[in-house]
PDB file of C-alpha atoms in Angstrom:
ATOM      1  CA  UNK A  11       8.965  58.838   6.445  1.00 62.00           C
ATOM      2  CA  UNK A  12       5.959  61.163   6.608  1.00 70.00           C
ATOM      3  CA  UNK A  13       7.248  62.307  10.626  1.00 70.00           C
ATOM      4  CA  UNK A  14      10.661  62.143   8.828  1.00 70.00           C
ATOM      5  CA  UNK A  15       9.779  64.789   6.524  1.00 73.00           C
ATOM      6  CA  UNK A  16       7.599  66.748   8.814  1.00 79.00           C
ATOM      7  CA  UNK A  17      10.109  67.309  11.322  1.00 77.00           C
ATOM      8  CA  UNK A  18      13.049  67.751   8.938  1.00 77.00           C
ATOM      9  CA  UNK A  19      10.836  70.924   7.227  1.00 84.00           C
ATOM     10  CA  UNK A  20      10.018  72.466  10.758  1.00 86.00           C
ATOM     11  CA  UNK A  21      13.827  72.160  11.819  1.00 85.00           C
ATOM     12  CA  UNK A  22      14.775  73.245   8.681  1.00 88.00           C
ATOM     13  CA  UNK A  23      12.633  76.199   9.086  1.00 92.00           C
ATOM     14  CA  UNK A  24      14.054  76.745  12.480  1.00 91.00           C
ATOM     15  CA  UNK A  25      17.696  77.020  11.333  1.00 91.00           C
ATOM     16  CA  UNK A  26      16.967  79.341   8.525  1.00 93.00           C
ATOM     17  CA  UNK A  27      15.306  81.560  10.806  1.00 94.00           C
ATOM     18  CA  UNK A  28      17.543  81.665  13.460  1.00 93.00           C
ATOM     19  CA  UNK A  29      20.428  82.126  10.886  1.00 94.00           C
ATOM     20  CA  UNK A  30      18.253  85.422   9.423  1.00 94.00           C
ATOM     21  CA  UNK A  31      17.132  87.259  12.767  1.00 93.00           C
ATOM     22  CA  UNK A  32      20.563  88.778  13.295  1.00 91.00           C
ATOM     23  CA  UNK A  33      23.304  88.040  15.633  1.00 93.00           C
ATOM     24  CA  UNK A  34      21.860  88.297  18.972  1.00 94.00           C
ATOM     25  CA  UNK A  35      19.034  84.989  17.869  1.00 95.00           C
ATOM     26  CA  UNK A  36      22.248  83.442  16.004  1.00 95.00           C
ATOM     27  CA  UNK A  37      24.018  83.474  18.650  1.00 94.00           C
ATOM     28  CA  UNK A  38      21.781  82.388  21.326  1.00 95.00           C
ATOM     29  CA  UNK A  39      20.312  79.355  19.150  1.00 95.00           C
ATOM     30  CA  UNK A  40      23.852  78.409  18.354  1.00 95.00           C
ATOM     31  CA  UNK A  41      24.829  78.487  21.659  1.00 95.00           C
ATOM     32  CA  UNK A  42      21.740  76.537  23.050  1.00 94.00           C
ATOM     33  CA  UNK A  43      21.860  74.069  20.150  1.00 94.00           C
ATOM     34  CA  UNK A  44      25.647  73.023  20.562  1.00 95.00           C
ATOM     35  CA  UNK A  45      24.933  73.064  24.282  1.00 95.00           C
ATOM     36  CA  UNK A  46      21.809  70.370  23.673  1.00 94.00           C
ATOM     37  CA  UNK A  47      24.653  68.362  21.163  1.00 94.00           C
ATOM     38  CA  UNK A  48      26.813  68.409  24.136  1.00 96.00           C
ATOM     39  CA  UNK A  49      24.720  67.061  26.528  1.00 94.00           C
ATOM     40  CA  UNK A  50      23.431  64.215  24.091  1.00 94.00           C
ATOM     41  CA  UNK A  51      27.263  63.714  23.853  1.00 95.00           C
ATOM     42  CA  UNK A  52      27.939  63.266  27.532  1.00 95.00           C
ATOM     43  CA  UNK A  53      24.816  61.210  27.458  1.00 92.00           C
ATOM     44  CA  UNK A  54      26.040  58.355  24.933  1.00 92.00           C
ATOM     45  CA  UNK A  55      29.600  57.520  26.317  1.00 92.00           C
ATOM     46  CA  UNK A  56      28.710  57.972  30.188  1.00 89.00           C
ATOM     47  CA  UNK A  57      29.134  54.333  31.749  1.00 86.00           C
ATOM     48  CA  UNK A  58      30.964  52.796  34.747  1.00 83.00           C
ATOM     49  CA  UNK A  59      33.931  53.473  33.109  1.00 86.00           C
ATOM     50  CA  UNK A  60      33.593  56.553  31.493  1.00 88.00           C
ATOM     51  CA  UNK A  61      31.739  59.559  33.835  1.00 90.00           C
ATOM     52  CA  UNK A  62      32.081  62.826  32.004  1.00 93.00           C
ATOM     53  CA  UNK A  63      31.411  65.852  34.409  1.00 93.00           C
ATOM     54  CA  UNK A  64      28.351  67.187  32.902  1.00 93.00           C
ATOM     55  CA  UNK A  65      28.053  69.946  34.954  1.00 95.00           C
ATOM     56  CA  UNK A  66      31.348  71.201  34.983  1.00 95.00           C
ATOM     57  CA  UNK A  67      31.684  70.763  30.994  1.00 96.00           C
ATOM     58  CA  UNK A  68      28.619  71.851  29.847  1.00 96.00           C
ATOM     59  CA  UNK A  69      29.328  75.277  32.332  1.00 96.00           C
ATOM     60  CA  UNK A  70      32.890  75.580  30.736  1.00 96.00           C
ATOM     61  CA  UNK A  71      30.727  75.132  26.795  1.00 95.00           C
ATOM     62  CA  UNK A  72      28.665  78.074  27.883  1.00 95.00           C
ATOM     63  CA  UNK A  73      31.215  80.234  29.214  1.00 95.00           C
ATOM     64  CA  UNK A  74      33.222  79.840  26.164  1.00 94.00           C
ATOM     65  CA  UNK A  75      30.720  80.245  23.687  1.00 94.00           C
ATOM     66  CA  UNK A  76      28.643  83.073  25.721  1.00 94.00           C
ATOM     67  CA  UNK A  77      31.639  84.541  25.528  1.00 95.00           C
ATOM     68  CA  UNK A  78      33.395  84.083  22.563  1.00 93.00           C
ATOM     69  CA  UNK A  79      30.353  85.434  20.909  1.00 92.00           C
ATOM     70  CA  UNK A  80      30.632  88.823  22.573  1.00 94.00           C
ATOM     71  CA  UNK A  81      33.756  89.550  21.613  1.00 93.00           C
ATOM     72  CA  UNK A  82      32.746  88.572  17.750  1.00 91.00           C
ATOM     73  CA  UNK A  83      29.897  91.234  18.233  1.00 91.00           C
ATOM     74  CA  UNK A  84      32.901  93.358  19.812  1.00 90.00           C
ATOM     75  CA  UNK A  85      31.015  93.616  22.915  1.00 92.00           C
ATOM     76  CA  UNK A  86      33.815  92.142  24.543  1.00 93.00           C
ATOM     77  CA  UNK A  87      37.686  92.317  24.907  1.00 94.00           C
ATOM     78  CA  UNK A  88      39.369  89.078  23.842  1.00 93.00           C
ATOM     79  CA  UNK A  89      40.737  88.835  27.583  1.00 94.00           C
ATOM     80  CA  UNK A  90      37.795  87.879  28.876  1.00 95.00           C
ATOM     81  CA  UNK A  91      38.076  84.020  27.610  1.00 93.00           C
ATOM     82  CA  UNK A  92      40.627  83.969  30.301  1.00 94.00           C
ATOM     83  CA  UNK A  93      37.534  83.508  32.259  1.00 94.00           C
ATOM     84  CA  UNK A  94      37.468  79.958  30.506  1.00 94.00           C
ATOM     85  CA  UNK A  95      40.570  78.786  32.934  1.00 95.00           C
ATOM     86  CA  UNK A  96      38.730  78.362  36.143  1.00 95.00           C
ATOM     87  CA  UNK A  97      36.601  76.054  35.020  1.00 94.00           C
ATOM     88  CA  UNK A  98      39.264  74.005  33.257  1.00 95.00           C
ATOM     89  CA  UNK A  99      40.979  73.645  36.747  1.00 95.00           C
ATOM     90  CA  UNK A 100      38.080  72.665  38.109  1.00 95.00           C
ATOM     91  CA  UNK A 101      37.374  69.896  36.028  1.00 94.00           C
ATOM     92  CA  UNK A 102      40.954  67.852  37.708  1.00 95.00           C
ATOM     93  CA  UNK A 103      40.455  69.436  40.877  1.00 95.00           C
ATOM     94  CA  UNK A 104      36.675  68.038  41.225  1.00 94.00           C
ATOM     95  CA  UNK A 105      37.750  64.863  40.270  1.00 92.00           C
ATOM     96  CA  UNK A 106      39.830  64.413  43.143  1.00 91.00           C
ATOM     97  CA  UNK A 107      36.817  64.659  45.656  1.00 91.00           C
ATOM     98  CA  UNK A 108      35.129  61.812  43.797  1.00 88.00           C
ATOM     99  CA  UNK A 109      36.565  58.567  44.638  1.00 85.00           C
ATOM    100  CA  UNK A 110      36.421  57.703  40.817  1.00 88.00           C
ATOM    101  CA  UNK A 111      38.578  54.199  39.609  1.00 85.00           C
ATOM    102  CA  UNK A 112      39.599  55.855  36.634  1.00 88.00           C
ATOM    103  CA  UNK A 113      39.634  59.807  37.161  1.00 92.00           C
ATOM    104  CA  UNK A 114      41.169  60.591  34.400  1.00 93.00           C
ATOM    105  CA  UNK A 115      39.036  58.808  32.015  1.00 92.00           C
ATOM    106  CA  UNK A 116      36.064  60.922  32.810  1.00 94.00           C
ATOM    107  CA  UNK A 117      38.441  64.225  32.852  1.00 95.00           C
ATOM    108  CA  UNK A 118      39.047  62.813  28.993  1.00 95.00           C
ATOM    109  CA  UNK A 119      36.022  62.823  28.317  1.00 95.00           C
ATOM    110  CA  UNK A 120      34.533  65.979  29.908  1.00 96.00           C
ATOM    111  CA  UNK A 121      37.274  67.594  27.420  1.00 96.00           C
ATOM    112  CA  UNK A 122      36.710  65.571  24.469  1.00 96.00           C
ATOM    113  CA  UNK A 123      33.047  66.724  24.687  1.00 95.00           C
ATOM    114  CA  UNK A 124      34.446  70.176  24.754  1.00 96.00           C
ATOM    115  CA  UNK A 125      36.930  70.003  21.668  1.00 95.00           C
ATOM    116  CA  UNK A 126      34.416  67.015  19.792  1.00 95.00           C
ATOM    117  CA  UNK A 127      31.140  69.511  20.087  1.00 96.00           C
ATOM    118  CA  UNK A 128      31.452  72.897  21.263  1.00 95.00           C
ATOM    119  CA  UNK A 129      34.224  74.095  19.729  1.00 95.00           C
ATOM    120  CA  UNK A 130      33.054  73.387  16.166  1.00 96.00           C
ATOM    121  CA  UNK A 131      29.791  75.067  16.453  1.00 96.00           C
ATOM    122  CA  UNK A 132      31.573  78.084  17.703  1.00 95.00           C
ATOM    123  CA  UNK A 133      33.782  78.190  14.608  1.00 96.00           C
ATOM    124  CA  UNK A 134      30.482  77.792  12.627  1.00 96.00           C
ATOM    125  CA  UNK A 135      29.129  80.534  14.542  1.00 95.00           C
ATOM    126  CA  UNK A 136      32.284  82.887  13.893  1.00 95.00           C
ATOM    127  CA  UNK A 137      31.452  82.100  10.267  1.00 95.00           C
ATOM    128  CA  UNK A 138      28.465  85.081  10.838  1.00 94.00           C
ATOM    129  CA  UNK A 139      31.345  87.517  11.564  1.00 94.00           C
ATOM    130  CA  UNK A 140      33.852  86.826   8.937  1.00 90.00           C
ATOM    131  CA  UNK A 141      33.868  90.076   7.880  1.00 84.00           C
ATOM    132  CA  UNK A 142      33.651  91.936  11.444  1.00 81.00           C
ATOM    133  CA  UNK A 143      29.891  92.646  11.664  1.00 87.00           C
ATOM    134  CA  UNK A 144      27.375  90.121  11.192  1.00 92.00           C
ATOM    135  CA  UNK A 145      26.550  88.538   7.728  1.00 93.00           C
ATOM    136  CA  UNK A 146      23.958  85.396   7.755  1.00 94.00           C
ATOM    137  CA  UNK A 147      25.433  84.350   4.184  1.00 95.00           C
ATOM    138  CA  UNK A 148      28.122  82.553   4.656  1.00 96.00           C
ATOM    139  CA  UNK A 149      26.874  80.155   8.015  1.00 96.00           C
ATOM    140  CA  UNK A 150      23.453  79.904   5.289  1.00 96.00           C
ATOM    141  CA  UNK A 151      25.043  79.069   2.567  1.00 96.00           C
ATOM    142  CA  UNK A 152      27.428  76.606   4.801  1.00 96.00           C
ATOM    143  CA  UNK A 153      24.026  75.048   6.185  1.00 95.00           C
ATOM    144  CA  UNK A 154      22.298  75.086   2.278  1.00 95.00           C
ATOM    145  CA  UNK A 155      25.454  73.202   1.256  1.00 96.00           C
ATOM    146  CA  UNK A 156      25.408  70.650   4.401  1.00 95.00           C
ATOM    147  CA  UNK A 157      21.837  69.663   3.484  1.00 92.00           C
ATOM    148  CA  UNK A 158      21.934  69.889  -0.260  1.00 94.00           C
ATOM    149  CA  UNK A 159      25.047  67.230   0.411  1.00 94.00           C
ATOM    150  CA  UNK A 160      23.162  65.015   2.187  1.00 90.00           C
ATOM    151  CA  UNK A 161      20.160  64.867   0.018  1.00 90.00           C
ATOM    152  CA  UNK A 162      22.222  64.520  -2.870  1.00 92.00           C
ATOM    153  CA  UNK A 163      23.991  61.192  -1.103  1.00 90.00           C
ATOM    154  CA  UNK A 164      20.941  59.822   0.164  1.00 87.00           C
ATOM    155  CA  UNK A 165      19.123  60.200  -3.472  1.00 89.00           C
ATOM    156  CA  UNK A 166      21.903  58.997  -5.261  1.00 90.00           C
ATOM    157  CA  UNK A 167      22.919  56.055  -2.739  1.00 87.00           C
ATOM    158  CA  UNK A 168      19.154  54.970  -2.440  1.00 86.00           C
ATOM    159  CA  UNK A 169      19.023  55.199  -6.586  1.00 86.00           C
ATOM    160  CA  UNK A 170      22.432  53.339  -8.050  1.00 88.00           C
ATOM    161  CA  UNK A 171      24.225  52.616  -4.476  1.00 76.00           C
ATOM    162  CA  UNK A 172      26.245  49.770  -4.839  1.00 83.00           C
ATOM    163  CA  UNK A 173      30.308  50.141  -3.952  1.00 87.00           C
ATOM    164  CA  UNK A 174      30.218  50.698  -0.080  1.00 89.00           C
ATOM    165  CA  UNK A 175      32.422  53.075   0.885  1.00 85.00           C
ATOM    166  CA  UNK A 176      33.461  51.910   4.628  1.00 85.00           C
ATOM    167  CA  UNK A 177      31.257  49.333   5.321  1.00 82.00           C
ATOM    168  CA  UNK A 178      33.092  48.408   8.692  1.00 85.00           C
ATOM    169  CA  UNK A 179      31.546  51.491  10.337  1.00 87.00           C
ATOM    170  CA  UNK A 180      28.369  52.455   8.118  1.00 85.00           C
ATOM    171  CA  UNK A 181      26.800  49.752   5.528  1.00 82.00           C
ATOM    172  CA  UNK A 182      24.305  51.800   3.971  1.00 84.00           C
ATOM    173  CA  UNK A 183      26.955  54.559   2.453  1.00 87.00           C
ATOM    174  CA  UNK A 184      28.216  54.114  -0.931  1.00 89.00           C
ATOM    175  CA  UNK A 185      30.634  55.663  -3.518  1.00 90.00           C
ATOM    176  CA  UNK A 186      27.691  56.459  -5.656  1.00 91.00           C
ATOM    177  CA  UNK A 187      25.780  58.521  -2.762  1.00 91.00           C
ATOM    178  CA  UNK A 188      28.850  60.147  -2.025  1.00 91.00           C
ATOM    179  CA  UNK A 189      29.304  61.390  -5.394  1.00 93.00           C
ATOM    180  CA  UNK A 190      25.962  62.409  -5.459  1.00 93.00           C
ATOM    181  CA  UNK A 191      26.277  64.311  -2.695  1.00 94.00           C
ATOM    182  CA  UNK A 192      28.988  66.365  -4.177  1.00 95.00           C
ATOM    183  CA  UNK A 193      27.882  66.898  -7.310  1.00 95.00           C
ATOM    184  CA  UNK A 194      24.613  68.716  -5.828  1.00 95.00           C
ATOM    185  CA  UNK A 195      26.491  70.542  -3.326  1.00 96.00           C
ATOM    186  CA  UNK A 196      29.046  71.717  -6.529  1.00 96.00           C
ATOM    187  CA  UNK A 197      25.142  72.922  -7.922  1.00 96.00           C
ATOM    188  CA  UNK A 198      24.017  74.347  -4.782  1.00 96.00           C
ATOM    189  CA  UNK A 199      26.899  76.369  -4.512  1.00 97.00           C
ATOM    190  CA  UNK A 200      27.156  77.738  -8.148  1.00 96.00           C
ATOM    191  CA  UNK A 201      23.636  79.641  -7.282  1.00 96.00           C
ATOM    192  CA  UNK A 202      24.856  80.519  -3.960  1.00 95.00           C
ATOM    193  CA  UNK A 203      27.073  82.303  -6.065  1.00 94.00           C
ATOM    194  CA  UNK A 204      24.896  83.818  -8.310  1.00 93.00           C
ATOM    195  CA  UNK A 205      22.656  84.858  -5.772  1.00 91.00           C
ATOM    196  CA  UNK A 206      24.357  85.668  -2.678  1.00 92.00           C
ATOM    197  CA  UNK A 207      27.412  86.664  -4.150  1.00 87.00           C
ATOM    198  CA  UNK A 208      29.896  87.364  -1.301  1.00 89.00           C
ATOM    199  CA  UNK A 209      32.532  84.986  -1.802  1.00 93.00           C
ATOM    200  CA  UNK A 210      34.560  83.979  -5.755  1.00 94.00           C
ATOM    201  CA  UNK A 211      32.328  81.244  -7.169  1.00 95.00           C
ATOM    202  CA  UNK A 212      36.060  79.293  -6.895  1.00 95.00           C
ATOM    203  CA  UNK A 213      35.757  79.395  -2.934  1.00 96.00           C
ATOM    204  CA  UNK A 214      32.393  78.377  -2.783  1.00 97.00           C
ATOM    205  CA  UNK A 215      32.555  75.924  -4.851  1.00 97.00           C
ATOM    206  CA  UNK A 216      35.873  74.866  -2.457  1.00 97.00           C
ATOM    207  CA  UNK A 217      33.764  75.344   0.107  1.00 97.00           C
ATOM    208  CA  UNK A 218      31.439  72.565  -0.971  1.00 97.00           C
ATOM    209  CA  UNK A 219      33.804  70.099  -1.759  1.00 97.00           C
ATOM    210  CA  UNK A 220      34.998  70.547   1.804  1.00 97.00           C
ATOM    211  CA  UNK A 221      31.999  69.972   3.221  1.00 96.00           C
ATOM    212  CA  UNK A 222      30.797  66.896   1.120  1.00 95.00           C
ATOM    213  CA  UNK A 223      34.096  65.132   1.807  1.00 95.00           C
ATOM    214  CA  UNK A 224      34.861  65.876   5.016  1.00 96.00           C
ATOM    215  CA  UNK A 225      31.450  66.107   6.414  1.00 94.00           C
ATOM    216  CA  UNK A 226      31.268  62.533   4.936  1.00 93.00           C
ATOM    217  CA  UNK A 227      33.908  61.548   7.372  1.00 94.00           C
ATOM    218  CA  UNK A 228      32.159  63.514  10.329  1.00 92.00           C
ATOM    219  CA  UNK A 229      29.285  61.695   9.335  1.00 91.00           C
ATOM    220  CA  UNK A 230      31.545  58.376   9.976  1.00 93.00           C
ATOM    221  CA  UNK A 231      32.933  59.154  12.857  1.00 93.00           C
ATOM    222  CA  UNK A 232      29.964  59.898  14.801  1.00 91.00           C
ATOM    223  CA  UNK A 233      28.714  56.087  13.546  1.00 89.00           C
ATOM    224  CA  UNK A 234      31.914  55.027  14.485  1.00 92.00           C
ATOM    225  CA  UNK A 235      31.178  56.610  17.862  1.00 91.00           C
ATOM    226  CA  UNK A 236      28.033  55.304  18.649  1.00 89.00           C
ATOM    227  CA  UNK A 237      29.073  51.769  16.824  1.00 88.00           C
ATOM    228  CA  UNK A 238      31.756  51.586  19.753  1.00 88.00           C
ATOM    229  CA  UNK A 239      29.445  52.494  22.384  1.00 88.00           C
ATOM    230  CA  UNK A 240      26.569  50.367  21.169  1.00 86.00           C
ATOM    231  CA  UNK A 241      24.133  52.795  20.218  1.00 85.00           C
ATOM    232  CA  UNK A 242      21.545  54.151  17.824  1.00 82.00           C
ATOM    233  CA  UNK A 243      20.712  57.061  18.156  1.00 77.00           C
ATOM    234  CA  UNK A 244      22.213  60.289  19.950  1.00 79.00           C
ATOM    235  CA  UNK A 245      18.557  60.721  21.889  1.00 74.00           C
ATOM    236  CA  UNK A 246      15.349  61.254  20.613  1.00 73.00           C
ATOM    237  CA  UNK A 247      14.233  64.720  20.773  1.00 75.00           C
ATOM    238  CA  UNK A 248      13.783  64.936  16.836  1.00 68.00           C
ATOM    239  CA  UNK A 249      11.149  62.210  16.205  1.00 66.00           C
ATOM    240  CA  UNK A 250      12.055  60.269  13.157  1.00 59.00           C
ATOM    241  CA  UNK A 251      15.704  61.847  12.974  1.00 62.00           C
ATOM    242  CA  UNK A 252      16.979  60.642  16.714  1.00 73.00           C
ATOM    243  CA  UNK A 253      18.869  63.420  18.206  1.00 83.00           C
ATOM    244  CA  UNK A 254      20.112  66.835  17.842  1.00 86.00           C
ATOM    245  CA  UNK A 255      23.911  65.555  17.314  1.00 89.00           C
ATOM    246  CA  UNK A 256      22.731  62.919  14.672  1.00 86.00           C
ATOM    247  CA  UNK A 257      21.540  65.752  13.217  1.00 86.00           C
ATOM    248  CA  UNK A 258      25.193  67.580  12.917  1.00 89.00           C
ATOM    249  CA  UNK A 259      27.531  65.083  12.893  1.00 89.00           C
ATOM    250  CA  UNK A 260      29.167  66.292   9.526  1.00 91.00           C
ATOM    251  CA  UNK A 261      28.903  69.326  11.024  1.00 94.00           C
ATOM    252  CA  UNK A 262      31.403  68.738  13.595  1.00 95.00           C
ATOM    253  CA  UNK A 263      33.942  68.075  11.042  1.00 95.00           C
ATOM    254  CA  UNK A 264      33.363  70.103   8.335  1.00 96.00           C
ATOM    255  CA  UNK A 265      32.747  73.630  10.299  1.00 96.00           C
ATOM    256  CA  UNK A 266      36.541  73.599  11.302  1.00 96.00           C
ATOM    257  CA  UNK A 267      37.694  73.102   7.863  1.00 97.00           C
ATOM    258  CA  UNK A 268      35.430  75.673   6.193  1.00 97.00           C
ATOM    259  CA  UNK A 269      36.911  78.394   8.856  1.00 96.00           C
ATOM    260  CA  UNK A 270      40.544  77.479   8.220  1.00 96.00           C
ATOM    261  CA  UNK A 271      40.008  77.401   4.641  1.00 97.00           C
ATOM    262  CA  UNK A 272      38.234  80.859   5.214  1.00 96.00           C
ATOM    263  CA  UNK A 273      41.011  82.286   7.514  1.00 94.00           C
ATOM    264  CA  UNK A 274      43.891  81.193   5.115  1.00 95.00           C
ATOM    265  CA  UNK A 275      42.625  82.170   1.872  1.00 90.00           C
ATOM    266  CA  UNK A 276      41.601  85.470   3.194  1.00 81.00           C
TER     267      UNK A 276
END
């Protein structure tokens, strides 16, 4: 618990900082961070069966997200992302030079990393430039509401936990932590509110009732994941908290949701 905590604080100190610096060290962490979650990705479902072009995908990630963050900074025309394409056709065209049994199950998969990982963190990054120029209050507030969620769930599980709430794919979640979870993200966002401002207190307090429920279910499916694939842990890089994409699993789920909800009601 004590390397737990310790490494929890100093990533948590991390994020905050790279979310204040301004857009260039937003973007650039963001980029390298979803990049690292991508290649953990690759890493867990690669077998026999399944051989994800690393190279290929994570080049296409970068490309995308390099780039898609220019043109948020308007440093960039939106044309530019046509620049995406080659490296789509790549991915089928490599594949027939390597003698694979099942091509297009690692073509799948090179994609799924794509759509699974990268493109969420780049619609968590586009949450900086809602507004055209860059604001760190919204992707904060998105990551204070992420975290206060999951403290709130693990207090409130560890404290009266006992209705599972899918016990097929995660034992150790429960109605009561889930609750928990939301009722301290409803609290964190009410100050977010009342300090930051920036948003109605109706949209932020939509905005964490999004994220507790379905960054729940991100938090699922990425046990479901590794449940299917027979594994713990995403890597090991974070000691105590395995890897990077264990990390952001709700994340992955949530991030979309917040930006549509964003989008629409705006």
């Amino acid at each position: 618990m004590k390397t737990r905590a310790i490494t929890g604080v100093i990533f948590v100190a991390v994020m905050i900082a790279a979310t204040l610096l301004g857009a260039y060290v937003y973007s650039i962490f963001f980029t390298l961070l979803s990049t690292w979650c991508l290649y953990e990705f690759y890493g867990i479902v690669s077998s026999e069966e399944r051989a994800p072009n690393k190279v290929i995908g994570i080049a296409l990630a970068l490309v995308l997200f390099v780039l898609g963050s220019l043109i948020s900074m308007d440093l960039l025309a939106v044309k530019f992302l046509a620049l995406t394409i080659p490296f789509i056709s790549a991915t089928y065209i490599i594949s027939l030079f390597q003698k694979r049994a099942f091509p297009f199950n690692d073509i799948a998969y090179t994609f799924l990393g794509i759509a699974y990982v990268t493109l969420p963190f780049f619609l968590f990054s586009k949450l900086g430039f809602m507004q055209g120029a860059f604001n760190y209050v919204l992707p904060l507030g998105f990551l204070i509401l992420l975290w206060t969620n999951d403290t709130g769930a693990y207090l409130a599980g560890r404290s009266f936990g006992k209705r599972k709430l899918f016990e097929r794919i995660s034992p150790k979640k429960t109605w009561e932590g889930f609750f928990g979870g939301l009722i301290l993200a409803i609290v964190a966002a009410v100050n977010l509110e009342k300090y930051f401002g920036y948003l109605p207190l109706w949209q932020w307090v939509s905005i964490a009732a999004i994220i507790s429920i379905v960054g729940t279910l991100g938090d699922l499916v990425e046990s479901m994941l590794k449940r299917s694939l027979h594994v713990k842990d995403s890597g090991n890089i974070l000691p105590g908290h395995g890897g990077f994409l264990d990390r952001f699993d709700g994340l992955l789920l949530a991030a979309p949701m917040v930006y549509v909800f964003l989008i629409l009601i705006n």
